Tab-separated table of C-alpha atoms in Angstrom:
chain	number	residue	atom	x	y	z
A	1	UNK	CA	75.369	97.705	81.724
A	2	UNK	CA	77.063	100.755	83.414
A	3	UNK	CA	80.622	101.847	82.812
A	4	UNK	CA	81.825	100.288	86.258
A	5	UNK	CA	79.975	97.112	85.601
A	6	UNK	CA	81.866	96.911	82.203
A	7	UNK	CA	85.234	97.197	83.977
A	8	UNK	CA	84.067	94.626	86.476
A	9	UNK	CA	84.117	92.114	83.581
A	10	UNK	CA	87.577	90.602	83.357
A	11	UNK	CA	87.134	90.381	79.608
A	12	UNK	CA	87.262	94.048	79.353
A	13	UNK	CA	90.688	94.230	80.879
A	14	UNK	CA	91.706	91.334	78.469
A	15	UNK	CA	90.626	93.096	75.303
A	16	UNK	CA	93.162	93.021	72.502
A	17	UNK	CA	95.524	95.920	71.847
A	18	UNK	CA	97.218	96.911	68.784
A	19	UNK	CA	100.816	97.373	70.078
A	20	UNK	CA	103.676	95.639	68.434
A	21	UNK	CA	105.812	93.243	70.283
A	22	UNK	CA	108.296	95.063	72.606
A	23	UNK	CA	106.169	98.283	72.798
A	24	UNK	CA	106.722	99.679	76.301
A	25	UNK	CA	103.126	100.268	77.067
A	26	UNK	CA	102.129	96.913	75.920
A	27	UNK	CA	104.970	95.219	78.066
A	28	UNK	CA	103.285	96.599	81.284
A	29	UNK	CA	99.732	95.736	80.006
A	30	UNK	CA	100.735	92.070	79.235
A	31	UNK	CA	101.977	91.682	82.689
A	32	UNK	CA	99.016	93.570	84.235
A	33	UNK	CA	96.713	91.212	82.392
A	34	UNK	CA	98.656	88.101	83.660
A	35	UNK	CA	97.961	88.763	87.355
A	36	UNK	CA	94.432	90.402	86.892
A	37	UNK	CA	91.762	88.669	88.950
A	38	UNK	CA	89.340	86.584	87.354
A	39	UNK	CA	86.357	88.651	88.709
A	40	UNK	CA	86.395	92.162	89.983
A	41	UNK	CA	83.078	93.177	91.810
A	42	UNK	CA	81.609	96.292	90.469
A	43	UNK	CA	81.922	99.412	92.636
A	44	UNK	CA	85.014	98.266	94.436
A	45	UNK	CA	88.275	99.919	94.488
A	46	UNK	CA	89.566	97.151	92.283
A	47	UNK	CA	86.957	98.146	89.597
A	48	UNK	CA	87.637	101.890	89.886
A	49	UNK	CA	91.471	101.210	89.521
A	50	UNK	CA	90.775	99.161	86.393
A	51	UNK	CA	88.637	102.080	85.026
A	52	UNK	CA	91.289	104.713	85.556
A	53	UNK	CA	94.048	102.398	84.042
A	54	UNK	CA	91.899	101.571	80.928
A	55	UNK	CA	91.093	105.220	80.571
A	56	UNK	CA	94.806	106.103	80.528
A	57	UNK	CA	95.236	103.088	78.081
A	58	UNK	CA	92.747	104.458	75.761
A	59	UNK	CA	94.420	107.875	75.503
A	60	UNK	CA	98.006	106.222	74.857
A	61	UNK	CA	96.311	104.043	72.259
A	62	UNK	CA	94.569	106.947	70.447
A	63	UNK	CA	97.753	109.074	70.614
A	64	UNK	CA	96.164	111.726	72.973
A	65	UNK	CA	97.601	113.638	75.679
A	66	UNK	CA	98.525	111.259	78.433
A	67	UNK	CA	98.855	112.320	82.059
A	68	UNK	CA	102.458	113.489	82.772
A	69	UNK	CA	103.459	110.507	84.608
A	70	UNK	CA	102.706	108.301	81.392
A	71	UNK	CA	104.330	110.758	78.859
A	72	UNK	CA	107.762	109.290	79.331
A	73	UNK	CA	106.339	105.927	78.579
A	74	UNK	CA	104.923	107.128	75.471
A	75	UNK	CA	108.057	108.921	74.492
A	76	UNK	CA	110.238	105.961	75.130
A	77	UNK	CA	107.964	103.259	74.238
A	78	UNK	CA	110.149	101.779	71.396
A	79	UNK	CA	113.428	102.892	72.653
A	80	UNK	CA	116.036	100.116	72.014
A	81	UNK	CA	118.114	101.090	75.076
A	82	UNK	CA	115.319	100.499	77.637
A	83	UNK	CA	114.699	96.938	78.939
A	84	UNK	CA	111.372	95.393	79.348
A	85	UNK	CA	111.589	95.382	83.044
A	86	UNK	CA	112.167	99.120	83.081
A	87	UNK	CA	108.985	99.560	80.980
A	88	UNK	CA	107.062	97.305	83.271
A	89	UNK	CA	108.254	99.090	86.569
A	90	UNK	CA	107.596	102.591	85.047
A	91	UNK	CA	104.131	101.405	84.107
A	92	UNK	CA	103.500	99.945	87.605
A	93	UNK	CA	104.646	103.314	89.143
A	94	UNK	CA	102.239	105.338	87.114
A	95	UNK	CA	99.491	102.807	87.979
A	96	UNK	CA	100.029	103.380	91.703
A	97	UNK	CA	101.007	107.111	91.762
A	98	UNK	CA	98.331	108.095	89.297
A	99	UNK	CA	95.508	105.443	88.746
A	100	UNK	CA	95.443	104.176	92.277
A	101	UNK	CA	95.213	107.825	93.896
A	102	UNK	CA	92.523	108.732	91.642
A	103	UNK	CA	90.779	105.527	92.104
A	104	UNK	CA	90.500	105.944	95.808
A	105	UNK	CA	89.077	109.453	95.519
A	106	UNK	CA	86.549	108.217	92.923
A	107	UNK	CA	85.420	105.323	95.247
A	108	UNK	CA	85.140	107.765	98.221
A	109	UNK	CA	83.098	110.087	96.016
A	110	UNK	CA	80.706	107.323	94.838
A	111	UNK	CA	80.098	105.912	98.335
A	112	UNK	CA	80.421	109.275	100.258
A	113	UNK	CA	82.949	107.885	102.636
A	114	UNK	CA	86.366	108.774	103.976
A	115	UNK	CA	89.338	107.049	102.712
A	116	UNK	CA	89.689	105.342	106.033
A	117	UNK	CA	86.763	103.213	105.078
A	118	UNK	CA	88.717	101.809	102.135
A	119	UNK	CA	91.812	100.700	103.995
A	120	UNK	CA	90.835	96.880	103.866
A	121	UNK	CA	90.328	97.193	99.937
A	122	UNK	CA	93.573	99.140	99.677
A	123	UNK	CA	95.368	96.380	101.343
A	124	UNK	CA	93.761	93.773	98.960
A	125	UNK	CA	94.853	96.028	95.940
A	126	UNK	CA	98.240	96.174	97.633
A	127	UNK	CA	98.467	92.545	97.516
A	128	UNK	CA	97.693	92.377	93.665
A	129	UNK	CA	100.316	95.064	93.096
A	130	UNK	CA	102.856	92.952	94.988
A	131	UNK	CA	102.077	89.976	92.817
A	132	UNK	CA	102.442	92.289	89.837
A	133	UNK	CA	105.966	93.370	90.993
A	134	UNK	CA	107.064	89.789	91.600
A	135	UNK	CA	105.859	88.774	88.120
A	136	UNK	CA	107.764	91.661	86.758
A	137	UNK	CA	111.052	90.628	88.363
A	138	UNK	CA	110.579	86.889	87.570
A	139	UNK	CA	109.647	87.318	84.016
A	140	UNK	CA	111.391	90.330	82.797
A	141	UNK	CA	114.651	90.738	84.759
A	142	UNK	CA	117.742	89.605	82.843
A	143	UNK	CA	119.615	86.755	84.233
A	144	UNK	CA	122.891	87.014	86.182
A	145	UNK	CA	125.085	86.624	83.262
A	146	UNK	CA	123.488	89.568	81.328
A	147	UNK	CA	123.619	91.665	84.696
A	148	UNK	CA	127.277	91.428	84.952
A	149	UNK	CA	127.399	93.372	81.666
A	150	UNK	CA	124.608	95.631	82.600
A	151	UNK	CA	124.966	96.368	86.360
A	152	UNK	CA	123.495	99.827	85.958
A	153	UNK	CA	120.115	98.108	85.327
A	154	UNK	CA	120.340	96.079	88.555
A	155	UNK	CA	120.963	99.269	90.382
A	156	UNK	CA	118.238	101.164	88.651
A	157	UNK	CA	115.573	98.513	89.457
A	158	UNK	CA	116.641	98.239	92.985
A	159	UNK	CA	116.123	101.925	93.780
A	160	UNK	CA	112.363	101.550	93.207
A	161	UNK	CA	110.339	100.391	96.259
A	162	UNK	CA	106.678	99.147	96.040
A	163	UNK	CA	105.817	99.866	99.561
A	164	UNK	CA	107.079	103.491	99.528
A	165	UNK	CA	105.055	103.914	96.288
A	166	UNK	CA	101.814	102.610	97.924
A	167	UNK	CA	102.335	104.699	100.976
A	168	UNK	CA	102.872	107.812	98.871
A	169	UNK	CA	99.638	106.888	96.812
A	170	UNK	CA	97.696	106.483	100.035
A	171	UNK	CA	98.895	109.787	101.533
A	172	UNK	CA	98.183	111.648	98.409
A	173	UNK	CA	94.616	110.082	97.970
A	174	UNK	CA	93.825	111.220	101.469
A	175	UNK	CA	94.948	114.812	100.945
A	176	UNK	CA	93.263	115.051	97.569
A	177	UNK	CA	90.050	113.926	99.287
A	178	UNK	CA	90.625	116.609	101.954
A	179	UNK	CA	90.818	119.265	99.227
A	180	UNK	CA	87.580	118.258	97.586
A	181	UNK	CA	85.866	121.463	98.719
A	182	UNK	CA	88.694	123.468	97.289
A	183	UNK	CA	88.679	122.674	93.572
A	184	UNK	CA	91.565	124.900	92.508
A	185	UNK	CA	93.867	123.549	95.306
A	186	UNK	CA	92.821	119.971	94.630
A	187	UNK	CA	93.487	120.416	90.936
A	188	UNK	CA	96.852	121.877	91.647
A	189	UNK	CA	97.708	119.158	94.108
A	190	UNK	CA	96.716	116.459	91.731
A	191	UNK	CA	98.846	118.200	88.961
A	192	UNK	CA	101.937	118.294	91.124
A	193	UNK	CA	101.379	114.607	92.109
A	194	UNK	CA	101.203	113.616	88.505
A	195	UNK	CA	104.300	115.720	87.796
A	196	UNK	CA	106.227	114.024	90.614
A	197	UNK	CA	105.405	110.635	89.463
A	198	UNK	CA	106.318	111.481	86.058
A	199	UNK	CA	109.908	112.279	87.392
A	200	UNK	CA	110.215	108.767	88.845
A	201	UNK	CA	108.758	107.234	85.681
A	202	UNK	CA	111.449	109.078	83.543
A	203	UNK	CA	114.225	107.906	85.903
A	204	UNK	CA	113.114	104.396	85.618
A	205	UNK	CA	113.290	104.631	81.925
A	206	UNK	CA	116.921	105.758	81.838
A	207	UNK	CA	118.468	103.831	78.855
A	208	UNK	CA	120.942	101.068	80.198
A	209	UNK	CA	122.418	99.906	76.926
């Protein structure tokens, strides 16, 4: 079984992890698992996205150097002033701004195709991301009584927009694909994209207690 075929198996995404309850990285993973499709065909953008996510998960789990967009999650993963909904949205942004961008490029490279050929798959992934955002708001957002006390949290959560994040990821993936013949430029662009995503993640993790 190839690596991609392994990620096509939903049981791989559902593998147990060792994070304690309330761990910020585990908060996002639990929600991600709850909306994961029952089957992910090998070689699809969905499978590449799962591969990129699980690779980042392994790095965080092993205490390695995570991508810049995930370093705030590692740093604040046990901060008592950060709400679960913040961890989940921060994890979702990293998933889109980092994992999805690279997954598009990975898929194009494997198939030797332009990003335009993946638009349909990108939209289907977008539907999954929308379901994930909905689950985060429904399950993790504090009720109205608590929000009257913690209004800054409501403001913070409302500043993040899924569609804008997806649009930015699609643009970044297309640019990165165009730069494939210029390795130094591609590496620099990928690094700056990661850094920009890290700023958003850090903002989303602003303590609200």
